[in-house]
Each structure stands twice: as C-alpha cells, then as structure tokens.
Amino acid sequence: MEDQQQTLQHKLDALAQHPARDRERVDLLNAAGEGLAVDDPRQALNYAAEALQLAETLSYERGRGYALGVSGFAHYMLSDHEQAGPLFFQAKEIMEELGEAEGLARVLSGLASVQQSLGNFEQAFSYAFQALKILEKVGNQRGVGWCLNGIGTGYHEMGDYQKAIDYQLRSLEIFEKFDEKVGEARALCGIGTIYQSLGDAELARLYHLKSLDIFRAINNRIGEARALNDLGLIFQSLGDLEQARSYLEEARQIRVQIGNRQAESTSLINLGKLYLQQEQLEEALELLHRALEIAEAIKVKPRIYQAHQALSLVYEKYGDLAKALAHYKAFQEVRDEVSGDEAGARLRNLQIAFEIEKSQREAEITRLRNVELKEKNEQLEKLLAELQATQGQLIQSEKMAALGSLVAGIAHEINTPIGAIKSAADVSGRCIATIAASLQRAPSLEALQQDKQFVRALKALEDNNGVSDTASERILKIVKSLKSFTRLDQAEFQKADLHEGLESALTLLEPELRERIEVQRAYGDIPLVYCYQGEINQVFMNLLTNAAEAIKGRGIISIHTSRSGAREVAVQIRDNGVGIPESRLGDLFTPKFSREGARVKAGIGLFASYNIIQKHRGQITVASRPGEGSSFTVVLPITAE
C-alpha cells in the first residue's frame, strides 16, 4: 500500500505542478480522482468535475469519458446509484466510440457494481463478464483479479458458494502474484464470508483476521470496516455477543466516518439483529428503521428486504402481528423482485431515461447521421463484396510479386558463387595444362620437384579447390534456406521451428541487408509452434522486407522472440527506419492501391500477413513513431487446440 500511497501522492504532486489548462491537466485530474475515489470520493468528485469541464472546453472526448467514469465510481462509493448509473452509461458510450478498451472495461465493472448493489445480478454478471473478457484480451492481470473478485462476491450473494469460492481463489492467486495488498485482503475477506455462510465459523474467522491485519497495515478504512463487520457476525454465531457487538459497532462507526451509506445500512441491520437476539427490542427497532430509511433512500434492494425481514421478526417478538405481517410481505415482495426476471428494471429505466433525454436533444442530428451512415454502409457493403471477390486473386498476386522479387535476389546472389566456380574451373584447366607440360619435360621426379612452374601450378590448383568448395557451400546454403522458407514438402498444419523460419528469411534477404543493415537477434527459449510454416515464413519475409525498405542508408533490424503467457509465443521485428505516420496506423493492414502510369499496383503484403495470422488464431500489432522506427509483433498460439 505504501507504493500505492506514493503513486497517489506522485499524481497529486504532478497535478499541482501543472496548472496549464490543457489535455495533460485533464489526464492528471482524472488520475488523481481515480486514486481518491475509494478513500475520499467527495474530493474525487471535485477533481472529476474540473476534468469534465476542462475536457468539454478542449473538445477532448477521451478525457471526458474518463472523467465521467471517475465521477460515476465516486457516486457509487457514496451509494448514490441514481447518479452513478447515467454517468457510467455516458462514459460507456464514449469509450465504445473511441475504442478505449481498458477504459470501457472499467466502466463496465462500475456498471456491474451498481447493478449488483441494486440486486440485479443477471445484468451485473453480464457487465462483469464483458469487462473480464476485455481485460483478459489486453493482458491487464490486476484488472482481471478485481473483476474475478467482484464476480465471486455476486455469486456469494446469490447463494452459489462453490462458484463464489472458485472466483475468489482465482482473484487471490493474481493479487498475491502482483503483491496487490488491497486486492489480497479483499479476496481473503470474500473467502472468509463464504466459509461463514457454509457454517465453518473457525475457518472464516482465520480468513477475516488475516484480511483485517492487511487492511489495517495499509490503512484501508473501507476494507477494515468490512473485515470488522464480518468478524462481528462470526462471534455472534459463536455466541460471544459482547465481542460481536464491539466489532459490529466499530465497523459502523468507520462506515459513518467515510460516508459509505450502503455499508452503514448493512452495519445497522447486523446490529439490529444482534439486539433482537439479546431481546433488546427498542434498540433493535431504532437501528433497523434507520437501516431501512437509508436503504430506501439509496434504493439498494438487498438491504431493503433484509431490513424488512428483521423488522418483521422484531415486531413478531413484540406481539404486534399486524406490523410483523406488513414487513414480512414487504420483505417477500422486494426479495422476489431482486431474484425474479424484473430484477434489473430500475437501472434499465435509468438507462432508457438517459437515452430518451439524449435522443430528444439530438434527434435531428441523429436522423441526419443515420441517413449518412446508411449511404456509407451501402457503399461499404458494395466495396466489401468487391474485395471479397478479389481477395484470393490479390493475395496470389502478392505472392507472385514477392516470388519474382525473391527469385531476382536469389539469382543475383547465386551468380557470385557461380562466377567464382566458373573462374576456378578456368584456372584449374590452365593449371592442369602446366602440370602436364612439366611432366613431359621432366627427366626425373627430382627434376619435377625442382620445376617452379609445376610447384606453382599445384599450389594454385589447391587454392582454387578451396574457392570452389566455398562457392558450392554458399549455393547449398541458399538452396537449403529457400527450401526451408517455402516448405513445399510440408504444407500441412504441424509443429515448426520459428527460429528456423526467421533464419531462412534472413538468408534469402542477405543481399539486401549485407552492406547496410545490422541484424540483432535476441532469441528466447520458445517451443515448436503448430502452424503452416510456409505461410508463417511468408509473414516473416514481408515484415523483414518492410523493415529493410524503411531504413534509408545504414540501420539496425532487431528480432526478439519470447513466450507470451503459458499458451502463446511472440515474435517482435523492430527497425530504426523512417517510421509510420499515426494517420496511417489505423488502416495499415488493409489493401493499398497506387498508380504507376497506366498500371495500378496493389500493395497487400501486410494485408496478406494479417490474414495469415488471423487464420492461425494469432494477433499482429504495430507500434511506430515517425523518425524513430517501427515495431511489428506477431503472437501465435503454441498448440493446435
């Protein structure tokens, strides 16, 4: 937690040192608000409000989206769900339009939390699993841990304890791996609560005590209150009512101090039940009515029906059966609403109200946009049909063009050793003629050994043989690389050595690279990969060729291979060439056409590479800065499953 506090302080310091009203300040305001949303949600709202206002002034949609998300989360922490819901929906719309994957995942997680608090578990799980899918795809393991933790909590509230503990244990494993103390404590607390529901009070107590120690060590007041509350319930189940009341009251006081009204209502319900058990009915009624008032004000249905249920028991104990029956009916009605098909009606209504209001404000703009989109869609559908009809021909054309260029390069490369062999054969012929003449005129072996022309001819013949061997080895290497590169004898899907494919491509490109480009290799310990090796080699050739062409003059191409998680490998090809303008990155993997006189030239090397990688269920990404170079990363699954 010390690292997290230092990170938050760093964000606040950076904000204080950057008064300029620009996009960077918007990002700093959002970062500060996000860091404070849990412990100081009201201050987080102040930062988010300033960020939102500045982002709107600057027409900075990304900053606006994150500001709405921070504001929504802060309202959620204050149990203001009617404010949080529409804010999250607005943020969700912006994140989807901008393609902000991690931002969208955060907003979806926030919506899941709101839905869960309102008792709409079906919709909560829908949002949570959408967020989980995104976070796993982008590799945000900490985010995955928090998402798993929330899903586990939801399953616990629904009574599915096996799924609940599975998800909590998975989240705990991730949090321990990354030393995420807040998450670790939350997972321990969640596991303790599940064992508590299963009736194993002693095991639950151990988990909660461990989580309490962590929460206190990192000064996390919200987590501390939760652990104290759960410990109070455990001691209540064990019959130690005084110890239970001490823990529950301490938890309630913390929740009042930090302004967490939803959690405060939970504490009041638990204390009310404790007083009922001790037959202190007046105290129980006072606490439970306060809990019901708060729960109804913030519209948290699970707490509403829990308060009604407890009040029904107290009034029954009092002998006021009319009130007991009224509260019991209210309990059943709200509980059925939470667990029934209409559980998500309230938040869906909020979403509909927001969308209607927005539609009314932008009705004319929307109508015009729909007309424009319809026209564009028709054009795109027509173009897509044309592209699909010619895709095979284009890819084949690209292969033939690449083959032509490759053959020209290989022919040039082989010409050199062939010329050497031809020259060596000529020299050998002249040496043999000299040796034959020496043999005819030499009267004896001793005289032959003294013949300088004979000795020089033998030495030249020996040296010439070495030249021929070297040239032959060069030709053999080129032919071997060409065979390895094309893999015409291995067209099926099977295990292949990616390093061998890279080396084959480099050998064939050596004439282009030799004089001006240094190749740096950083090969990791990667396994064989199931693939169509000829196709993957074509991808490597395309990427290496592009890298070489991007370098004007002398430069460096670096190749790095490594494992990417347990099931994938990554190949990164980086150059220090001219780089790619940001405006071109978005459509880099689409077909390109250019005109040279009357001839239309297709440039689809990256398009073909993209399709090959997609066929292999992999990914290909690019990062580039003009003037600094480009980096292409290919990620491939290891197995054929």
XYZ file of C-alpha atoms in Angstrom:
641
model
C 0.000 0.000 0.000
C 2.954 2.266 0.623
C 3.692 2.084 -3.111
C 0.064 2.949 -3.884
C 0.155 5.910 -1.499
C 3.380 7.089 -3.115
C 1.781 6.699 -6.545
C -1.239 8.746 -5.453
C 0.992 11.421 -3.937
C 3.010 11.489 -7.154
C -0.215 12.080 -9.110
C -1.254 14.892 -6.769
C 2.215 16.474 -6.947
C 2.189 16.274 -10.743
C -1.233 17.924 -10.781
C -0.061 20.756 -8.526
C 2.939 21.369 -10.788
C 0.858 21.524 -13.971
C -1.558 24.489 -13.853
C -1.824 24.802 -17.646
C -5.367 24.171 -18.876
C -4.551 21.516 -21.456
C -5.209 17.840 -22.107
C -2.393 16.754 -19.821
C -4.103 18.517 -16.917
C -7.348 16.696 -17.744
C -5.498 13.359 -17.563
C -3.817 14.349 -14.280
C -7.153 15.398 -12.766
C -8.706 12.075 -13.776
C -5.735 10.114 -12.382
C -5.969 11.968 -9.063
C -9.732 11.435 -8.911
C -9.363 7.743 -9.631
C -6.753 7.410 -6.880
C -9.044 9.088 -4.322
C -12.378 7.548 -5.363
C -12.324 4.824 -2.709
C -10.924 6.678 0.312
C -12.172 10.208 -0.416
C -14.975 10.037 -3.003
C -16.111 13.628 -2.428
C -12.674 15.011 -3.286
C -12.596 12.629 -6.252
C -15.847 14.218 -7.448
C -14.226 17.658 -7.295
C -11.311 16.524 -9.466
C -13.658 14.731 -11.889
C -15.889 17.811 -12.205
C -12.917 20.035 -13.060
C -11.612 17.423 -15.527
C -15.030 17.151 -17.192
C -15.424 20.912 -17.565
C -11.919 21.343 -18.991
C -12.300 18.338 -21.329
C -15.528 19.781 -22.736
C -13.817 23.153 -23.271
C -10.948 21.429 -25.114
C -13.257 19.023 -27.026
C -11.182 16.209 -25.503
C -13.514 13.202 -25.682
C -11.129 10.689 -24.104
C -10.635 12.938 -21.079
C -14.383 13.499 -20.891
C -15.052 9.753 -20.916
C -12.609 9.040 -18.087
C -13.933 11.996 -16.055
C -17.476 10.619 -16.312
C -16.210 7.190 -15.248
C -14.358 8.579 -12.201
C -17.424 10.602 -11.244
C -19.645 7.538 -11.600
C -17.386 5.446 -9.372
C -17.201 8.182 -6.722
C -21.019 8.433 -6.674
C -21.173 4.645 -6.364
C -18.845 4.767 -3.347
C -21.235 7.328 -1.829
C -24.140 4.916 -2.543
C -25.674 7.435 -4.948
C -26.687 4.897 -7.572
C -29.155 7.136 -9.403
C -26.256 9.476 -10.192
C -23.705 6.726 -10.816
C -25.784 4.804 -13.381
C -26.274 7.550 -16.020
C -22.665 8.718 -15.605
C -21.391 5.217 -16.316
C -23.674 4.916 -19.356
C -22.364 8.182 -20.804
C -18.770 7.061 -20.192
C -19.526 3.680 -21.780
C -20.792 5.316 -24.966
C -17.650 7.459 -25.280
C -15.274 4.556 -24.593
C -17.000 2.433 -27.235
C -16.809 5.221 -29.834
C -13.101 5.819 -29.132
C -12.165 2.141 -28.913
C -10.718 2.661 -25.397
C -10.631 -0.995 -24.323
C -9.350 -0.615 -20.750
C -11.493 2.460 -20.158
C -14.549 0.522 -21.349
C -13.653 -2.376 -19.043
C -13.509 -0.006 -16.050
C -16.898 1.457 -16.893
C -18.440 -1.999 -17.371
C -17.036 -3.031 -13.974
C -18.609 0.073 -12.454
C -21.977 -0.746 -14.029
C -21.672 -4.304 -12.710
C -21.096 -2.950 -9.183
C -24.127 -0.657 -9.410
C -26.353 -3.429 -10.756
C -25.151 -5.793 -8.038
C -25.919 -3.237 -5.328
C -29.416 -2.791 -6.759
C -29.924 -6.553 -6.690
C -29.943 -7.044 -10.451
C -27.499 -9.937 -10.530
C -28.261 -11.099 -14.064
C -27.338 -7.729 -15.569
C -24.427 -7.345 -13.133
C -22.905 -10.603 -14.360
C -23.450 -9.570 -17.974
C -21.428 -6.379 -17.485
C -18.809 -8.119 -15.323
C -18.114 -10.867 -17.853
C -17.881 -8.318 -20.680
C -15.282 -6.434 -18.627
C -13.430 -9.659 -17.815
C -13.199 -10.611 -21.498
C -11.708 -7.218 -22.402
C -9.214 -7.240 -19.517
C -8.014 -10.742 -20.377
C -7.616 -9.747 -24.023
C -5.493 -6.665 -23.256
C -3.474 -8.546 -20.613
C -4.442 -6.391 -17.610
C -3.974 -9.046 -14.935
C -4.640 -6.745 -11.975
C -7.908 -5.717 -13.604
C -8.739 -9.384 -14.169
C -8.156 -10.016 -10.457
C -10.581 -7.282 -9.406
C -13.165 -8.468 -11.918
C -12.948 -12.053 -10.640
C -13.289 -10.739 -7.088
C -16.492 -8.872 -7.938
C -17.973 -11.874 -9.745
C -17.182 -14.059 -6.729
C -18.980 -11.599 -4.452
C -22.014 -11.692 -6.749
C -22.175 -15.488 -6.722
C -21.986 -15.432 -2.920
C -24.936 -13.062 -2.651
C -26.890 -15.377 -4.974
C -26.055 -18.369 -2.767
C -23.830 -20.200 -5.278
C -20.977 -20.774 -2.831
C -18.937 -23.161 -4.989
C -18.648 -20.695 -7.862
C -18.109 -17.890 -5.381
C -15.088 -19.527 -3.762
C -13.650 -20.575 -7.157
C -13.635 -16.967 -8.376
C -12.307 -15.602 -5.077
C -9.427 -18.099 -5.069
C -8.541 -17.173 -8.654
C -8.523 -13.496 -7.734
C -6.387 -14.202 -4.646
C -3.789 -16.003 -6.773
C -3.474 -12.985 -9.094
C -3.300 -10.462 -6.245
C -0.586 -12.449 -4.456
C 1.398 -12.728 -7.696
C 1.419 -8.938 -8.161
C 1.667 -8.127 -4.419
C -1.637 -6.223 -4.684
C -2.352 -5.931 -0.954
C -5.787 -4.302 -1.181
C -6.975 -6.997 -3.565
C -5.378 -9.765 -1.497
C -7.208 -8.584 1.618
C -10.498 -8.255 -0.292
C -10.163 -11.804 -1.625
C -9.358 -13.188 1.843
C -12.363 -11.351 3.226
C -14.572 -12.750 0.459
C -13.361 -16.306 1.103
C -13.980 -15.856 4.831
C -17.535 -14.676 4.148
C -18.212 -17.759 2.015
C -16.976 -20.132 4.736
C -19.076 -18.152 7.184
C -22.170 -18.821 5.042
C -21.188 -22.503 4.855
C -21.174 -22.695 8.667
C -17.407 -23.058 9.165
C -17.024 -20.200 11.650
C -13.477 -21.037 12.729
C -12.058 -21.125 9.205
C -13.999 -17.965 8.364
C -12.541 -16.241 11.440
C -8.974 -17.056 10.377
C -9.508 -15.602 6.884
C -11.147 -12.450 8.248
C -8.421 -11.872 10.846
C -5.772 -12.167 8.154
C -7.638 -9.723 5.927
C -8.116 -7.320 8.857
C -4.368 -7.312 9.536
C -3.649 -6.398 5.907
C -6.348 -3.709 5.733
C -5.007 -2.071 8.890
C -1.392 -2.328 7.729
C -2.241 -0.458 4.529
C -4.694 1.918 6.232
C -7.638 0.895 4.059
C -10.643 2.030 6.090
C -13.331 0.596 3.836
C -11.749 -2.849 3.913
C -11.103 -2.625 7.650
C -14.792 -1.918 8.256
C -15.838 -4.888 6.155
C -13.490 -7.269 7.977
C -14.673 -5.961 11.375
C -18.313 -6.378 10.349
C -17.765 -9.975 9.235
C -15.813 -10.817 12.390
C -18.727 -9.453 14.403
C -21.110 -11.811 12.618
C -18.775 -14.753 13.269
C -18.582 -14.057 17.009
C -22.360 -13.661 17.026
C -22.727 -17.136 15.505
C -20.323 -18.477 18.161
C -22.444 -16.955 20.949
C -19.936 -14.292 22.050
C -22.420 -11.431 21.730
C -20.379 -8.753 23.509
C -17.360 -9.326 21.276
C -19.707 -9.389 18.293
C -21.254 -6.035 19.260
C -17.794 -4.488 19.714
C -16.717 -5.491 16.195
C -20.029 -4.508 14.585
C -20.140 -1.095 16.263
C -16.533 -0.329 15.308
C -17.348 -1.226 11.697
C -20.451 1.005 11.759
C -18.513 3.996 13.080
C -15.889 3.710 10.333
C -18.595 3.497 7.677
C -20.307 6.610 9.031
C -16.979 8.481 9.054
C -16.192 7.683 5.414
C -19.754 8.311 4.233
C -20.446 4.822 2.843
C -24.221 4.776 3.335
C -24.818 1.378 1.763
C -22.296 -0.245 4.103
C -23.731 1.776 7.020
C -27.174 0.275 6.344
C -25.558 -3.189 6.424
C -23.993 -2.457 9.829
C -27.296 -1.168 11.221
C -29.121 -4.318 10.075
C -26.487 -6.563 11.653
C -26.550 -4.618 14.938
C -30.362 -4.677 14.903
C -30.348 -8.470 14.574
C -27.830 -8.701 17.414
C -30.047 -6.605 19.715
C -33.003 -8.790 18.714
C -31.030 -11.863 19.774
C -30.340 -10.147 23.119
C -34.062 -9.218 23.302
C -33.266 -5.505 23.415
C -36.232 -4.797 21.173
C -36.374 -0.992 21.398
C -32.737 -0.673 20.371
C -33.281 -3.219 17.592
C -36.277 -1.313 16.189
C -34.429 2.001 16.195
C -31.431 0.603 14.323
C -33.487 -1.377 11.801
C -35.765 1.564 10.946
C -32.659 3.710 10.365
C -31.243 0.969 8.139
C -34.496 0.773 6.155
C -34.597 4.554 5.753
C -31.046 4.636 4.352
C -31.571 1.595 2.102
C -34.768 3.046 0.630
C -33.106 6.439 0.114
C -30.273 4.912 -1.905
C -32.566 2.229 -3.449
C -30.418 -0.771 -2.500
C -32.969 -3.562 -2.702
C -30.999 -6.356 -0.978
C -30.658 -4.158 2.131
C -34.305 -3.056 1.896
C -35.639 -6.600 2.058
C -33.111 -7.593 4.765
C -34.312 -4.669 6.917
C -37.983 -5.615 6.358
C -37.232 -9.233 7.259
C -35.512 -8.268 10.526
C -38.269 -5.768 11.426
C -40.869 -8.490 10.878
C -39.074 -10.678 13.436
C -38.797 -7.844 15.982
C -42.497 -6.902 15.719
C -43.445 -10.569 15.995
C -41.399 -10.727 19.199
C -43.198 -7.597 20.375
C -46.553 -9.209 19.681
C -47.510 -6.620 17.045
C -48.541 -9.168 14.437
C -50.060 -6.606 12.035
C -46.757 -4.776 11.622
C -44.881 -8.067 11.569
C -47.071 -9.253 8.681
C -46.733 -5.944 6.801
C -42.938 -6.036 6.981
C -42.882 -9.720 6.041
C -44.985 -9.035 2.933
C -42.666 -6.152 2.013
C -39.689 -8.451 2.540
C -41.136 -11.090 0.197
C -42.120 -8.545 -2.446
C -38.694 -6.890 -2.644
C -36.803 -10.174 -2.382
C -38.818 -11.682 -5.240
C -38.175 -8.557 -7.285
C -34.433 -8.946 -6.726
C -34.352 -12.617 -7.638
C -37.034 -12.508 -10.375
C -36.968 -11.582 -14.036
C -37.548 -7.879 -13.312
C -34.505 -7.517 -11.047
C -32.828 -5.007 -13.331
C -35.831 -2.816 -14.069
C -34.647 0.189 -12.088
C -31.239 0.556 -13.688
C -32.624 -0.255 -17.116
C -35.147 2.534 -16.603
C -32.310 4.881 -15.739
C -30.553 3.895 -18.939
C -33.711 4.328 -21.006
C -34.420 7.725 -19.433
C -30.896 8.872 -20.212
C -31.087 7.637 -23.802
C -34.510 9.241 -24.368
C -33.318 12.561 -22.994
C -30.237 12.449 -25.184
C -32.271 11.422 -28.215
C -34.609 14.367 -27.719
C -31.675 16.766 -27.599
C -30.027 15.300 -30.676
C -32.969 13.952 -32.662
C -32.273 15.938 -35.812
C -28.535 15.263 -35.681
C -29.229 11.569 -35.200
C -31.635 11.487 -38.142
C -29.101 13.118 -40.459
C -26.349 10.883 -39.179
C -28.460 7.789 -39.823
C -29.074 8.876 -43.412
C -25.361 9.433 -43.892
C -24.500 6.123 -42.239
C -26.995 4.289 -44.426
C -25.380 5.679 -47.561
C -21.917 4.843 -46.280
C -22.992 1.348 -45.263
C -24.343 0.699 -48.751
C -21.055 1.875 -50.225
C -19.082 -0.242 -47.772
C -21.186 -3.323 -48.437
C -20.584 -2.916 -52.162
C -16.865 -2.413 -51.629
C -16.715 -5.366 -49.238
C -18.345 -7.620 -51.808
C -15.815 -6.499 -54.406
C -12.927 -7.022 -52.012
C -14.133 -10.476 -51.022
C -14.472 -11.400 -54.685
C -10.871 -10.390 -55.439
C -9.158 -11.160 -52.147
C -7.845 -14.534 -53.299
C -6.504 -13.087 -56.543
C -4.844 -10.193 -54.720
C -3.121 -12.444 -52.236
C -1.953 -14.701 -55.064
C -0.686 -11.625 -56.943
C 1.212 -10.541 -53.856
C 2.750 -13.988 -53.570
C 3.795 -13.910 -57.214
C 5.232 -10.405 -56.866
C 7.131 -11.466 -53.766
C 8.309 -14.591 -55.564
C 9.531 -12.524 -58.528
C 11.474 -10.203 -56.267
C 12.815 -13.168 -54.322
C 13.924 -15.024 -57.456
C 15.685 -11.921 -58.762
C 17.548 -11.544 -55.488
C 18.463 -15.220 -55.318
C 19.614 -15.211 -58.945
C 21.872 -12.267 -58.223
C 23.160 -13.918 -55.049
C 23.858 -17.254 -56.751
C 25.578 -15.558 -59.700
C 28.511 -14.605 -57.487
C 29.494 -18.134 -56.342
C 28.708 -19.497 -59.825
C 31.084 -16.919 -61.292
C 33.686 -17.981 -58.742
C 33.249 -21.638 -59.684
C 33.465 -20.807 -63.402
C 36.626 -18.783 -62.846
C 38.034 -21.579 -60.694
C 37.331 -24.103 -63.461
C 39.238 -21.913 -65.947
C 42.182 -21.613 -63.559
C 42.088 -25.369 -62.929
C 42.260 -26.057 -66.672
C 45.325 -23.847 -67.094
C 46.989 -25.423 -64.034
C 46.377 -28.900 -65.410
C 47.950 -27.909 -68.776
C 51.012 -26.529 -66.955
C 51.339 -29.698 -64.868
C 51.032 -31.928 -67.972
C 53.782 -29.968 -69.781
C 56.052 -30.219 -66.726
C 55.511 -33.970 -66.536
C 56.530 -34.406 -70.195
C 59.770 -32.465 -69.994
C 60.948 -33.583 -66.541
C 63.639 -36.326 -66.849
C 63.115 -37.455 -63.243
C 60.980 -36.999 -60.127
C 63.740 -34.906 -58.530
C 63.790 -32.587 -61.518
C 59.991 -32.316 -61.420
C 60.116 -31.263 -57.760
C 62.557 -28.512 -58.708
C 60.315 -27.237 -61.526
C 58.922 -23.885 -60.214
C 56.092 -23.789 -62.769
C 54.975 -27.246 -61.646
C 55.040 -26.277 -57.940
C 53.119 -23.012 -58.557
C 50.525 -24.859 -60.635
C 49.956 -27.417 -57.865
C 49.599 -24.636 -55.262
C 47.166 -22.708 -57.479
C 45.134 -25.865 -58.059
C 44.918 -26.477 -54.314
C 43.839 -22.881 -53.592
C 41.365 -22.988 -56.438
C 39.759 -26.094 -54.984
C 39.103 -24.162 -51.751
C 37.433 -21.366 -53.717
C 35.168 -23.892 -55.422
C 34.256 -25.510 -52.077
C 33.362 -22.136 -50.532
C 31.221 -21.137 -53.514
C 29.470 -24.515 -53.523
C 28.703 -24.238 -49.804
C 27.198 -20.777 -50.393
C 24.913 -22.108 -53.122
C 23.934 -25.065 -50.917
C 23.056 -22.707 -48.047
C 20.874 -20.548 -50.301
C 19.047 -23.559 -51.737
C 18.545 -25.031 -48.263
C 17.148 -21.724 -46.971
C 14.853 -21.419 -49.971
C 13.542 -24.929 -49.382
C 13.066 -24.220 -45.673
C 11.377 -20.902 -46.453
C 8.826 -22.279 -48.913
C 8.253 -25.629 -47.149
C 6.714 -27.030 -50.295
C 7.164 -30.512 -48.840
C 5.393 -29.610 -45.597
C 2.124 -27.838 -46.491
C 0.149 -29.413 -43.659
C -0.512 -27.951 -40.209
C 2.287 -29.209 -37.970
C 4.931 -28.243 -35.439
C 7.561 -25.836 -36.755
C 10.662 -24.019 -35.529
C 10.026 -20.267 -35.827
C 13.730 -19.501 -35.394
C 14.499 -21.671 -38.428
C 11.909 -19.754 -40.445
C 13.380 -16.407 -39.405
C 16.890 -17.513 -40.313
C 15.727 -18.787 -43.709
C 14.117 -15.439 -44.489
C 17.256 -13.591 -43.357
C 19.458 -15.751 -45.575
C 17.309 -15.014 -48.606
C 17.340 -11.302 -47.792
C 21.089 -11.200 -47.182
C 21.885 -9.382 -50.471
C 19.584 -6.541 -49.366
C 20.831 -6.476 -45.779
C 24.544 -7.284 -46.008
C 26.118 -3.943 -46.825
C 23.992 -1.530 -44.804
C 21.819 -3.235 -42.176
C 22.921 -4.945 -38.967
C 20.615 -7.710 -37.735
C 20.472 -8.126 -33.954
C 18.955 -11.375 -32.662
C 17.537 -11.960 -29.172
C 16.028 -15.420 -29.480
C 14.246 -16.692 -26.391
C 13.569 -20.241 -25.284
C 10.361 -20.880 -27.219
C 8.771 -24.221 -28.110
C 7.844 -25.522 -31.533
C 4.582 -23.994 -32.755
C 1.740 -25.629 -34.674
C 1.351 -23.724 -37.962
C 1.537 -23.753 -41.741
C 5.243 -22.924 -41.771
C 5.374 -21.785 -45.393
C 2.694 -19.182 -44.661
C 4.334 -18.021 -41.420
C 7.661 -17.728 -43.256
C 5.894 -15.512 -45.794
C 4.816 -13.233 -42.918
C 8.400 -13.056 -41.629
C 9.669 -12.267 -45.140
C 7.069 -9.485 -45.550
C 7.896 -7.906 -42.188
C 11.671 -8.130 -42.671
C 11.394 -6.730 -46.204
C 9.290 -3.814 -44.950
C 11.807 -3.181 -42.167
C 14.698 -3.133 -44.643
C 12.843 -0.799 -47.005
C 12.024 1.565 -44.117
C 15.736 2.074 -43.387
C 17.284 4.685 -45.640
C 21.037 4.130 -45.540
C 22.609 2.212 -42.673
C 20.486 0.909 -39.809
C 19.515 -1.893 -37.459
C 16.822 -4.577 -37.509
C 16.320 -6.364 -34.186
C 14.417 -9.627 -33.772
C 13.162 -10.729 -30.354
C 11.301 -13.955 -29.571
C 9.759 -14.979 -26.253
C 6.921 -16.787 -24.530
C 3.729 -14.740 -24.189
C 1.978 -16.320 -21.252
C 1.569 -20.074 -20.995
C -0.065 -20.700 -24.370
C 1.479 -18.285 -26.859
C 4.788 -17.123 -28.308
C 5.668 -13.652 -29.556
C 7.985 -12.566 -32.383
C 8.908 -8.886 -32.492
C 10.652 -7.344 -35.525
C 11.846 -3.793 -34.913
C 13.661 -1.322 -37.181
C 15.091 2.156 -36.691
C 13.819 3.398 -40.030
C 11.616 6.303 -41.028
C 8.579 5.160 -39.029
C 4.891 5.316 -39.940
C 2.660 8.402 -39.529
C -0.052 7.975 -36.892
C -2.714 8.709 -39.507
C -1.731 5.538 -41.397
C -1.637 3.117 -38.470
C -5.396 2.604 -38.397
C -5.596 1.077 -41.889
C -2.116 -0.393 -42.097
C -3.407 -3.951 -42.554
C -5.859 -3.132 -45.352
C -5.093 -3.447 -49.093
C -3.395 -0.437 -50.705
C -3.503 0.608 -54.357
C -1.274 3.077 -56.191
C -0.993 4.123 -59.821
C 2.210 3.987 -61.843
C 1.321 5.479 -65.222
C -1.431 3.358 -66.722
C -0.713 0.488 -64.311
C -2.449 0.015 -60.960
C -0.153 -1.511 -58.359
C -1.527 -3.436 -55.364
C 0.328 -3.325 -52.066
C -1.111 -6.037 -49.866
C 1.896 -7.551 -48.084
C 0.661 -6.539 -44.634
C -2.934 -7.367 -45.591
C -1.841 -10.876 -46.583
C 0.231 -11.177 -43.396
C -2.747 -10.093 -41.283
C -4.988 -12.715 -42.899
C -2.395 -15.440 -42.372
C -2.037 -14.584 -38.677
C -5.832 -14.435 -38.264
C -6.043 -17.869 -39.889
C -3.637 -19.128 -37.204
C -5.803 -17.562 -34.410
C -2.985 -15.154 -33.602
C -2.511 -11.400 -33.447
C -0.302 -8.927 -35.287
C 0.177 -5.413 -33.907
C 2.315 -2.411 -34.773
C 3.853 0.444 -32.827
C 5.615 3.247 -34.662
C 6.876 6.800 -34.340
C 7.890 8.870 -37.364
C 11.652 9.316 -37.398
C 12.239 6.606 -34.758
C 11.208 3.384 -36.463
C 8.545 0.705 -36.248
C 7.941 -2.490 -34.316
C 5.695 -5.329 -35.514
C 4.722 -8.037 -33.021
C 3.261 -11.387 -34.051
C 1.659 -13.509 -31.313
C 0.845 -17.139 -32.172
C -0.794 -19.906 -30.119
C 1.563 -22.777 -29.384
C -0.904 -25.637 -29.766
C -3.391 -26.631 -32.436
C -6.317 -26.654 -29.971
